[in-house]
mmCIF file of N, CA, C and O in Angstrom:
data_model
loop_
_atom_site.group_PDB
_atom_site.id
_atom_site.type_symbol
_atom_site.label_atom_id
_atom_site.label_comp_id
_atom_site.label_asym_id
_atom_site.label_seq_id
_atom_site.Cartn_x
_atom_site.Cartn_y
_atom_site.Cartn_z
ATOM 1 N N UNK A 4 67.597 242.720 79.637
ATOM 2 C CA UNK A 4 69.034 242.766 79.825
ATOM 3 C C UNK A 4 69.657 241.610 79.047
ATOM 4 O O UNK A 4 69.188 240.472 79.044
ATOM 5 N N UNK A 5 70.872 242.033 78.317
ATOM 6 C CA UNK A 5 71.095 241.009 77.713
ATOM 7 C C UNK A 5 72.452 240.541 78.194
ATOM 8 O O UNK A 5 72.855 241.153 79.183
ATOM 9 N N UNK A 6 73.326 239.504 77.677
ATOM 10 C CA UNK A 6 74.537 238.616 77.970
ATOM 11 C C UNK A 6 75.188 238.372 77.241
ATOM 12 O O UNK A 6 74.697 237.683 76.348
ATOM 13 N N UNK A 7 76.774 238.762 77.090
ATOM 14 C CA UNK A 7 77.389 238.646 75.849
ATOM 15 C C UNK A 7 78.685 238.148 76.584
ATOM 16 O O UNK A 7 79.146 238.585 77.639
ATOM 17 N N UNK A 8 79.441 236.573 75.350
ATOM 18 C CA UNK A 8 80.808 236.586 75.978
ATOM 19 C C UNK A 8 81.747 236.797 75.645
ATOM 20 O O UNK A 8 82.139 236.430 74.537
ATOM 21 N N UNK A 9 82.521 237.522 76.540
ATOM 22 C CA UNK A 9 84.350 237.790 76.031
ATOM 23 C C UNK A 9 84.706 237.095 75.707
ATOM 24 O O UNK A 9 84.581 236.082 76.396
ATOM 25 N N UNK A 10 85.345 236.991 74.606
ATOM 26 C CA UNK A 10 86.393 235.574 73.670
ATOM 27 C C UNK A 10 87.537 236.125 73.794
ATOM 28 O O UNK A 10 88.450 235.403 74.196
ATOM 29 N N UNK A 11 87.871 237.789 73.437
ATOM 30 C CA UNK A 11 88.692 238.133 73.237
ATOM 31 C C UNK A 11 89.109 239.518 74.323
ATOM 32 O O UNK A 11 88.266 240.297 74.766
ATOM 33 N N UNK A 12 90.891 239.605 74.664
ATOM 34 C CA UNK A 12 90.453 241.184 75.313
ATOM 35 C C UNK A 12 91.765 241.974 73.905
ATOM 36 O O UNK A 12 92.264 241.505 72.882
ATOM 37 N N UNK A 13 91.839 242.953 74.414
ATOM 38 C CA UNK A 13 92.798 244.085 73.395
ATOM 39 C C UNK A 13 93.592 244.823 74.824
ATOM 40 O O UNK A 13 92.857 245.426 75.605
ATOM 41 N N UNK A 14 95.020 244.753 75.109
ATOM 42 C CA UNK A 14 95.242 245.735 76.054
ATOM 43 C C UNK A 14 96.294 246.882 75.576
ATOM 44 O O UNK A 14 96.842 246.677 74.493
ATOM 45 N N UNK A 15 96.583 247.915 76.192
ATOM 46 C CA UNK A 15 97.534 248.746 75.588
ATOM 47 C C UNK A 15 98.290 248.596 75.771
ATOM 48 O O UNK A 15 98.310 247.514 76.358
ATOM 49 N N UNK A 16 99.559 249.126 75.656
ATOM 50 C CA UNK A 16 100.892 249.213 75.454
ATOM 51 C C UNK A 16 101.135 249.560 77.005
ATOM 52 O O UNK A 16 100.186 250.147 77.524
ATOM 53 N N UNK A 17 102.132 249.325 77.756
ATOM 54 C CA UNK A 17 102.714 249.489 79.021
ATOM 55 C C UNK A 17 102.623 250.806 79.229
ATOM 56 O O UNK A 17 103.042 251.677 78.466
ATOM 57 N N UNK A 18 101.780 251.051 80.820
ATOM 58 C CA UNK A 18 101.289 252.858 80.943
ATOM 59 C C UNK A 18 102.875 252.901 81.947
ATOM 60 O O UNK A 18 103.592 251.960 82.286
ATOM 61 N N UNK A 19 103.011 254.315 82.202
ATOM 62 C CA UNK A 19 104.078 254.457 83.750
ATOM 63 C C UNK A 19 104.248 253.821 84.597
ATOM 64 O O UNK A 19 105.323 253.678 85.179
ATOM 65 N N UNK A 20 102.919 253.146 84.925
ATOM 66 C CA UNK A 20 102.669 252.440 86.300
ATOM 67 C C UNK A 20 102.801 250.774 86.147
ATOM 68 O O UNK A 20 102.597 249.854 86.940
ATOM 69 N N UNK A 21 103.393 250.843 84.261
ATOM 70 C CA UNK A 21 103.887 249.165 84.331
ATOM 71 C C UNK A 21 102.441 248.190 84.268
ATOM 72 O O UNK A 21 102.480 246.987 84.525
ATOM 73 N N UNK A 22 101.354 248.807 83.942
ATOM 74 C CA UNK A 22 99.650 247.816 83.892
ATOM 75 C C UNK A 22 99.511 247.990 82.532
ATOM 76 O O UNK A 22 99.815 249.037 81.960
ATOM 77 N N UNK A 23 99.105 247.099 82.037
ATOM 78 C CA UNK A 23 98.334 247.151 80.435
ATOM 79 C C UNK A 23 96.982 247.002 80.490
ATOM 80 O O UNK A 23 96.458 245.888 80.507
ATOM 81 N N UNK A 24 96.313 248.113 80.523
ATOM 82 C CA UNK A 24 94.872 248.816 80.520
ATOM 83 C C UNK A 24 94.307 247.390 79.546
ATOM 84 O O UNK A 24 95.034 246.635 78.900
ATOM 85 N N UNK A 25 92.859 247.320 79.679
ATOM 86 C CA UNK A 25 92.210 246.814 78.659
ATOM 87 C C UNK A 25 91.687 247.630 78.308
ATOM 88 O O UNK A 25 91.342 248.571 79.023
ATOM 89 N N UNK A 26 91.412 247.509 76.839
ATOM 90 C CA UNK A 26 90.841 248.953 76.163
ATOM 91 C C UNK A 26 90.092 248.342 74.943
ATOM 92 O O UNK A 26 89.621 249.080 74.078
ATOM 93 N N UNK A 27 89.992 247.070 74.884
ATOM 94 C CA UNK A 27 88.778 246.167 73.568
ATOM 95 C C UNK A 27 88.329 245.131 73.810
ATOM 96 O O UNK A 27 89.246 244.377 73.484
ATOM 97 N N UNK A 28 87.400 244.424 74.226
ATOM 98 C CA UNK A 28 86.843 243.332 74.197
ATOM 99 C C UNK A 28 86.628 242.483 72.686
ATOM 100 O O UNK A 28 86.666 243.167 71.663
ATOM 101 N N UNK A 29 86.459 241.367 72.598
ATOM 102 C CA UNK A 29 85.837 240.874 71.318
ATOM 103 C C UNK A 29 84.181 239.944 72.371
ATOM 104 O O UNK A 29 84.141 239.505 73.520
ATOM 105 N N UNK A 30 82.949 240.006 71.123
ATOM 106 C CA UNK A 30 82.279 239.334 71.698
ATOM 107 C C UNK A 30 82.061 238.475 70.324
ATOM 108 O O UNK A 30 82.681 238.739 69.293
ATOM 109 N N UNK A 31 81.127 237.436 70.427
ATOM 110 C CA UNK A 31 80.366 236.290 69.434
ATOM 111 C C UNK A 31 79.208 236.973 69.556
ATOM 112 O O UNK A 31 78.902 237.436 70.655
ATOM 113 N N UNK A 32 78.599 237.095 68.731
ATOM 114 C CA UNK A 32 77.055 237.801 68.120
ATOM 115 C C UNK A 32 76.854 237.062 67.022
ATOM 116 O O UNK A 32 77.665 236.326 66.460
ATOM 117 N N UNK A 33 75.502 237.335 66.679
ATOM 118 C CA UNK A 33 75.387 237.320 64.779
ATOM 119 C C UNK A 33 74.622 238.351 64.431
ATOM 120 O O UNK A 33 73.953 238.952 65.272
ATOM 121 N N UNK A 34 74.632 238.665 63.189
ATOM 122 C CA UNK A 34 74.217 239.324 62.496
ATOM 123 C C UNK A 34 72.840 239.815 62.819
ATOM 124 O O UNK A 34 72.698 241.037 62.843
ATOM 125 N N UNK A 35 72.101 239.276 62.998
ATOM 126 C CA UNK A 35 70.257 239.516 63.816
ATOM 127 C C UNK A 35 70.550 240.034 64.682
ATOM 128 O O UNK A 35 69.893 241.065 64.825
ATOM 129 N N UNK A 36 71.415 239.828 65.591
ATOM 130 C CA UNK A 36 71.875 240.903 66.752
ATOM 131 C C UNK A 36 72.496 242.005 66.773
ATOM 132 O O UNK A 36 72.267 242.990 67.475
ATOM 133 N N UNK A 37 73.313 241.842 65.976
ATOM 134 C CA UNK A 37 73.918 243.392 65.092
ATOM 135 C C UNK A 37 72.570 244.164 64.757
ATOM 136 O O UNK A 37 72.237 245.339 64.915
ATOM 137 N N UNK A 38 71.973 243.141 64.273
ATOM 138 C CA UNK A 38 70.673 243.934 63.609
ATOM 139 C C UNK A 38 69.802 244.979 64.743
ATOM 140 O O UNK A 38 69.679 246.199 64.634
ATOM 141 N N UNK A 39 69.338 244.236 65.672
ATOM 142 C CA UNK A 39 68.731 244.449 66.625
ATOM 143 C C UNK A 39 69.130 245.617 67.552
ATOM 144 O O UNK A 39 68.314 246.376 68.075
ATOM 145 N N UNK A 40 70.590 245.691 67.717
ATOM 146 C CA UNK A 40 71.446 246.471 68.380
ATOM 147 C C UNK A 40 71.372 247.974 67.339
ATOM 148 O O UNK A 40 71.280 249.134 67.742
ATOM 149 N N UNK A 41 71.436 247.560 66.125
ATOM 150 C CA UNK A 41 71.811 248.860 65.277
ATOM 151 C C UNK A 41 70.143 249.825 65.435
ATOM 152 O O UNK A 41 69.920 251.021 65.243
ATOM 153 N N UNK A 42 69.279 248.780 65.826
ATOM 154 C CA UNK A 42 67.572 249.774 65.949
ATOM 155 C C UNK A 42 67.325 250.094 66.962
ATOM 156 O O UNK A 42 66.229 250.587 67.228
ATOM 157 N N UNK A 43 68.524 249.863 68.087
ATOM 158 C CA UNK A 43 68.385 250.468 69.283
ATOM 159 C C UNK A 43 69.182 252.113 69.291
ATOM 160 O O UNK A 43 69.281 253.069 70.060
ATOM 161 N N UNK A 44 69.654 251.706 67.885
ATOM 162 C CA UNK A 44 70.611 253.172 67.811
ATOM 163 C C UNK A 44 72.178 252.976 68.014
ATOM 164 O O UNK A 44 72.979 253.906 68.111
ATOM 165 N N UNK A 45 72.455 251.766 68.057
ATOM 166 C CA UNK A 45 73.774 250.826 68.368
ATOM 167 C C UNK A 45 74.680 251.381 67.149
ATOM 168 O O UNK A 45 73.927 251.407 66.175
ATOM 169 N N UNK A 46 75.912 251.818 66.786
ATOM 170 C CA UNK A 46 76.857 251.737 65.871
ATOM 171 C C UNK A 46 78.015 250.898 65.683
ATOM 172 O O UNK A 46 78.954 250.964 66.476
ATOM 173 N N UNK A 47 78.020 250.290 64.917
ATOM 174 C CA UNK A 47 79.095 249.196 64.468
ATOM 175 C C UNK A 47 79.912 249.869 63.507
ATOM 176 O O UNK A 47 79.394 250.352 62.501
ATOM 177 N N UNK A 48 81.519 249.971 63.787
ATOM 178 C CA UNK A 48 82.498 250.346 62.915
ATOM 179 C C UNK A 48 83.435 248.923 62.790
ATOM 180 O O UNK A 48 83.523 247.970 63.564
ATOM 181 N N UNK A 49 84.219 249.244 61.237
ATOM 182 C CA UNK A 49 85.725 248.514 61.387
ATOM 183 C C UNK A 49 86.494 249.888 61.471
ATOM 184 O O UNK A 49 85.995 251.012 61.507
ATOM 185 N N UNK A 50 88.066 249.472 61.500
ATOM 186 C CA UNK A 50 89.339 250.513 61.442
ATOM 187 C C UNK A 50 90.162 249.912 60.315
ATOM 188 O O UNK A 50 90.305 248.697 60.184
ATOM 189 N N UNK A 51 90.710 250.845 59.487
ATOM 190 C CA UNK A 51 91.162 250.987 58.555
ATOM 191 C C UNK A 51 92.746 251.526 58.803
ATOM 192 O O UNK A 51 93.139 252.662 58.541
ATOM 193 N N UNK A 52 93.606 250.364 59.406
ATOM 194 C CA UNK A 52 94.942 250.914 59.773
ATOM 195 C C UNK A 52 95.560 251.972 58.787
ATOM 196 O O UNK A 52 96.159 253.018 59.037
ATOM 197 N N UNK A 53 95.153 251.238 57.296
ATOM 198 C CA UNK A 53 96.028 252.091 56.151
ATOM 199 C C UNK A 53 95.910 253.573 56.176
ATOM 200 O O UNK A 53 96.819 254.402 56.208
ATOM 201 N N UNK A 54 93.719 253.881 56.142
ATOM 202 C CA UNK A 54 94.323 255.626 56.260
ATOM 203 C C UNK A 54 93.548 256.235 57.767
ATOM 204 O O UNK A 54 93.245 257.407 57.989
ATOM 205 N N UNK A 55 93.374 255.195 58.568
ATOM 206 C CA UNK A 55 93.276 255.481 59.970
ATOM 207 C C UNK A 55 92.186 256.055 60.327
ATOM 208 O O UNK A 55 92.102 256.707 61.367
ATOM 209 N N UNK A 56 91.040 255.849 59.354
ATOM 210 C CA UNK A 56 89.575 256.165 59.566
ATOM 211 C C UNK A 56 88.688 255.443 60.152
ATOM 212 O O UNK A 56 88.735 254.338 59.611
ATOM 213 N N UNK A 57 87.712 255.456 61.155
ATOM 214 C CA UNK A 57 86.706 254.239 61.042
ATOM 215 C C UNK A 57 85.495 254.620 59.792
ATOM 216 O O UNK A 57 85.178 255.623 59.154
ATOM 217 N N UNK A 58 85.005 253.045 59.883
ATOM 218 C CA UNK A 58 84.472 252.852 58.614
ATOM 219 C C UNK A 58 83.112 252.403 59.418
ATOM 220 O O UNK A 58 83.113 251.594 60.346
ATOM 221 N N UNK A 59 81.821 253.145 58.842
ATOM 222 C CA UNK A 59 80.384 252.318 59.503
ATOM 223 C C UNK A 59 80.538 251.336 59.356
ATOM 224 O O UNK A 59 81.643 251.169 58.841
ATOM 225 N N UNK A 60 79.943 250.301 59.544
ATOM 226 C CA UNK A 60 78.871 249.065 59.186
ATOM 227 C C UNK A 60 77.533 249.223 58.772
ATOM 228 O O UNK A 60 77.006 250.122 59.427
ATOM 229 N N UNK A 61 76.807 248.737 57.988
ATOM 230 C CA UNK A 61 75.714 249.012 57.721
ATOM 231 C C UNK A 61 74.533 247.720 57.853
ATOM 232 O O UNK A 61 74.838 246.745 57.166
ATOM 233 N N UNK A 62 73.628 247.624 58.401
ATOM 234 C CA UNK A 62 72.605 246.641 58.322
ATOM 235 C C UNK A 62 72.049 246.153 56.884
ATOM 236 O O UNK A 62 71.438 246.852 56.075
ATOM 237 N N UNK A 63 72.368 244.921 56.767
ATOM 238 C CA UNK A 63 72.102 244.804 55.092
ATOM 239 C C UNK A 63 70.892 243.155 55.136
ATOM 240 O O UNK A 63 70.750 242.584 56.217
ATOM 241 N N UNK A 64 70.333 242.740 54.159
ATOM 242 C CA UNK A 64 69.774 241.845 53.967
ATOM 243 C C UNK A 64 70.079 241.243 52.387
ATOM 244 O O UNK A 64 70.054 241.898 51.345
ATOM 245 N N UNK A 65 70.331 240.007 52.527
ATOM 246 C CA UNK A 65 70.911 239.587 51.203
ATOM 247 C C UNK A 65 70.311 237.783 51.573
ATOM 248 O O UNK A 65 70.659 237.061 52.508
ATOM 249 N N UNK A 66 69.444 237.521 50.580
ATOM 250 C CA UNK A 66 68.349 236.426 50.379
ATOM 251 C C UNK A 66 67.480 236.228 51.521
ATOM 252 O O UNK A 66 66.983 235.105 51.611
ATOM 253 N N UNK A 67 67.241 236.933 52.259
ATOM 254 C CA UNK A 67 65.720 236.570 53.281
ATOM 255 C C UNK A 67 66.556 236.633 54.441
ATOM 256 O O UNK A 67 65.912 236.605 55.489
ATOM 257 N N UNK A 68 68.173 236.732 54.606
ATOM 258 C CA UNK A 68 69.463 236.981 55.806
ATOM 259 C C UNK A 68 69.608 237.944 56.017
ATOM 260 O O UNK A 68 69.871 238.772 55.145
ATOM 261 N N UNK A 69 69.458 238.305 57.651
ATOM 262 C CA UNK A 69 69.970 239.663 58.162
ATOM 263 C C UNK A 69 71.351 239.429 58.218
ATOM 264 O O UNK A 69 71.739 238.516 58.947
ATOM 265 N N UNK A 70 72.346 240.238 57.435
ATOM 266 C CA UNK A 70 73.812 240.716 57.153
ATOM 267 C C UNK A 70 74.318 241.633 57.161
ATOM 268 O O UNK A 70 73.582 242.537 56.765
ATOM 269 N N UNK A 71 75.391 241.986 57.453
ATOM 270 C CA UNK A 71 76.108 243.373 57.317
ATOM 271 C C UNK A 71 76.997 243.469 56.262
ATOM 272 O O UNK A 71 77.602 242.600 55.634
ATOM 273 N N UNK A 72 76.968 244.944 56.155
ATOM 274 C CA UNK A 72 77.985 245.238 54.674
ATOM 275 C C UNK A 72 79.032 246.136 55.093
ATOM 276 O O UNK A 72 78.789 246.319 56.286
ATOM 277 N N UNK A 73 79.909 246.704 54.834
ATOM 278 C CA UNK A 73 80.806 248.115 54.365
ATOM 279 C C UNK A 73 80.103 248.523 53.482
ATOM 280 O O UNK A 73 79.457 247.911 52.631
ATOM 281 N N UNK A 74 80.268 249.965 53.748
ATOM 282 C CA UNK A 74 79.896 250.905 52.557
ATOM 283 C C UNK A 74 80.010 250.854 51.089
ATOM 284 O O UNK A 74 81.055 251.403 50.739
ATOM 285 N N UNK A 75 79.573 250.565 50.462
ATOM 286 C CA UNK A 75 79.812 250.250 48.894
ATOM 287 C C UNK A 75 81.011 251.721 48.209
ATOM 288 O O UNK A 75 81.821 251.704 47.283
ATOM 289 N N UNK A 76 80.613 252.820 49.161
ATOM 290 C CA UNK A 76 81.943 253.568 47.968
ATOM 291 C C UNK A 76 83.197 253.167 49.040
ATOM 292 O O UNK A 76 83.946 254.127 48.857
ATOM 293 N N UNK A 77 83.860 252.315 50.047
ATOM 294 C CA UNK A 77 84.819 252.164 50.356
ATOM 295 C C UNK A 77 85.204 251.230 50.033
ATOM 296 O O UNK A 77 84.760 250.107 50.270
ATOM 297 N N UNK A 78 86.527 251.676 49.150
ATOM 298 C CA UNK A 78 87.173 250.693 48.415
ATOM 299 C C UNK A 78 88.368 250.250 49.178
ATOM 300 O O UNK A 78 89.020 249.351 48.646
ATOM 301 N N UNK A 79 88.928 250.866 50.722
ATOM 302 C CA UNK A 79 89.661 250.276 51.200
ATOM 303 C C UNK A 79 89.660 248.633 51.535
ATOM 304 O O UNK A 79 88.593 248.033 51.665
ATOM 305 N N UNK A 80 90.867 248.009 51.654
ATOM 306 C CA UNK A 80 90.432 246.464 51.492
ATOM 307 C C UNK A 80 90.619 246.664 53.197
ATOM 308 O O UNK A 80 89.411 246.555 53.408
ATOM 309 N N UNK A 81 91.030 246.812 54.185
ATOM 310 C CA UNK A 81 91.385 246.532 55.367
ATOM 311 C C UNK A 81 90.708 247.465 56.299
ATOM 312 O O UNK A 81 91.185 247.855 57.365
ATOM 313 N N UNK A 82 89.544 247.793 55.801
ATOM 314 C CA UNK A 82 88.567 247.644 56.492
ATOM 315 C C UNK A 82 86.986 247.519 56.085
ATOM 316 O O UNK A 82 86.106 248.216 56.591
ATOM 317 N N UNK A 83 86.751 246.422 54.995
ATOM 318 C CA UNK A 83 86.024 245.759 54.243
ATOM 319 C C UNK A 83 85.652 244.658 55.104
ATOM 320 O O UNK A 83 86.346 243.676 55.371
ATOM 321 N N UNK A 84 84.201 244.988 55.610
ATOM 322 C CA UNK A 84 83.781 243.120 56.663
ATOM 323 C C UNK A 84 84.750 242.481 55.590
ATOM 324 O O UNK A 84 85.948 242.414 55.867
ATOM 325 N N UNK A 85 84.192 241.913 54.127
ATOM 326 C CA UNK A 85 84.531 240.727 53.880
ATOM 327 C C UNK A 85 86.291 240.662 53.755
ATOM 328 O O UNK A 85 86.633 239.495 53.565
ATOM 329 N N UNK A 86 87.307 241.481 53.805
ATOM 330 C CA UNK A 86 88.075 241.422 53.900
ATOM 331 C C UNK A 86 88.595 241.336 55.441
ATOM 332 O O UNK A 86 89.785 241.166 55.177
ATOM 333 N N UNK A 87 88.564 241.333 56.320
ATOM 334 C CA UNK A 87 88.865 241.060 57.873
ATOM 335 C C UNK A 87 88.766 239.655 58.459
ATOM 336 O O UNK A 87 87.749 238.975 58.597
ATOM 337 N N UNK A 88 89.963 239.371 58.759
ATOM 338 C CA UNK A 88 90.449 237.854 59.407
ATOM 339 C C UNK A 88 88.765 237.157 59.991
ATOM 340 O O UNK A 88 87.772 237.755 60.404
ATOM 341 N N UNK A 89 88.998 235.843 59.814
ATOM 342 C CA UNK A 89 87.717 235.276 60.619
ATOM 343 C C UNK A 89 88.200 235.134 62.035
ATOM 344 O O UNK A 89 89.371 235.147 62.413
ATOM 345 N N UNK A 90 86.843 234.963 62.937
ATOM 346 C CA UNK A 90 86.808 234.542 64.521
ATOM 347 C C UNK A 90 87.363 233.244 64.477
ATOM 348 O O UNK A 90 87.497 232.594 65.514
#
């Protein structure tokens, strides 16, 4: 069993009843854990406000580092890991 912490929440927009649902967490991970998670069968997306698609993540290795990439044919910038605000 593992342990992960909320840094962040996401809530919605005001329902009828006047409550703002939570509906996203943010956690701190790294990348080896992404890793680990994705061979459990785990999927990691970004969102792409511009044309409102999600976008995989992909498990990548770059110099002896477990890393993640975006898809090489998505050329959207806003939802490009390396384009997305830092933690």
């Amino acid at each position: 069993m593992s342990s992960y912490q909320i840094t962040r929440v996401r809530r919605s927009s005001l329902t009828a009843g006047g409550h703002q649902p939570i509906v996203g967490v943010k956690i701190i991970c790294t990348a080896a854990q992404v890793h680990a998670w994705m061979r459990r069968r785990d999927d990691f997306f970004t969102f792409s406000p511009s044309t409102g698609k999600w976008v995989i993540v992909e498990p990548w290795q770059c110099c002896g580092v477990d890393t993640l990439r975006s898809p090489s044919a998505d050329a959207v910038y806003d939802s490009n890991l390396d384009d997305l605000p830092p933690c």
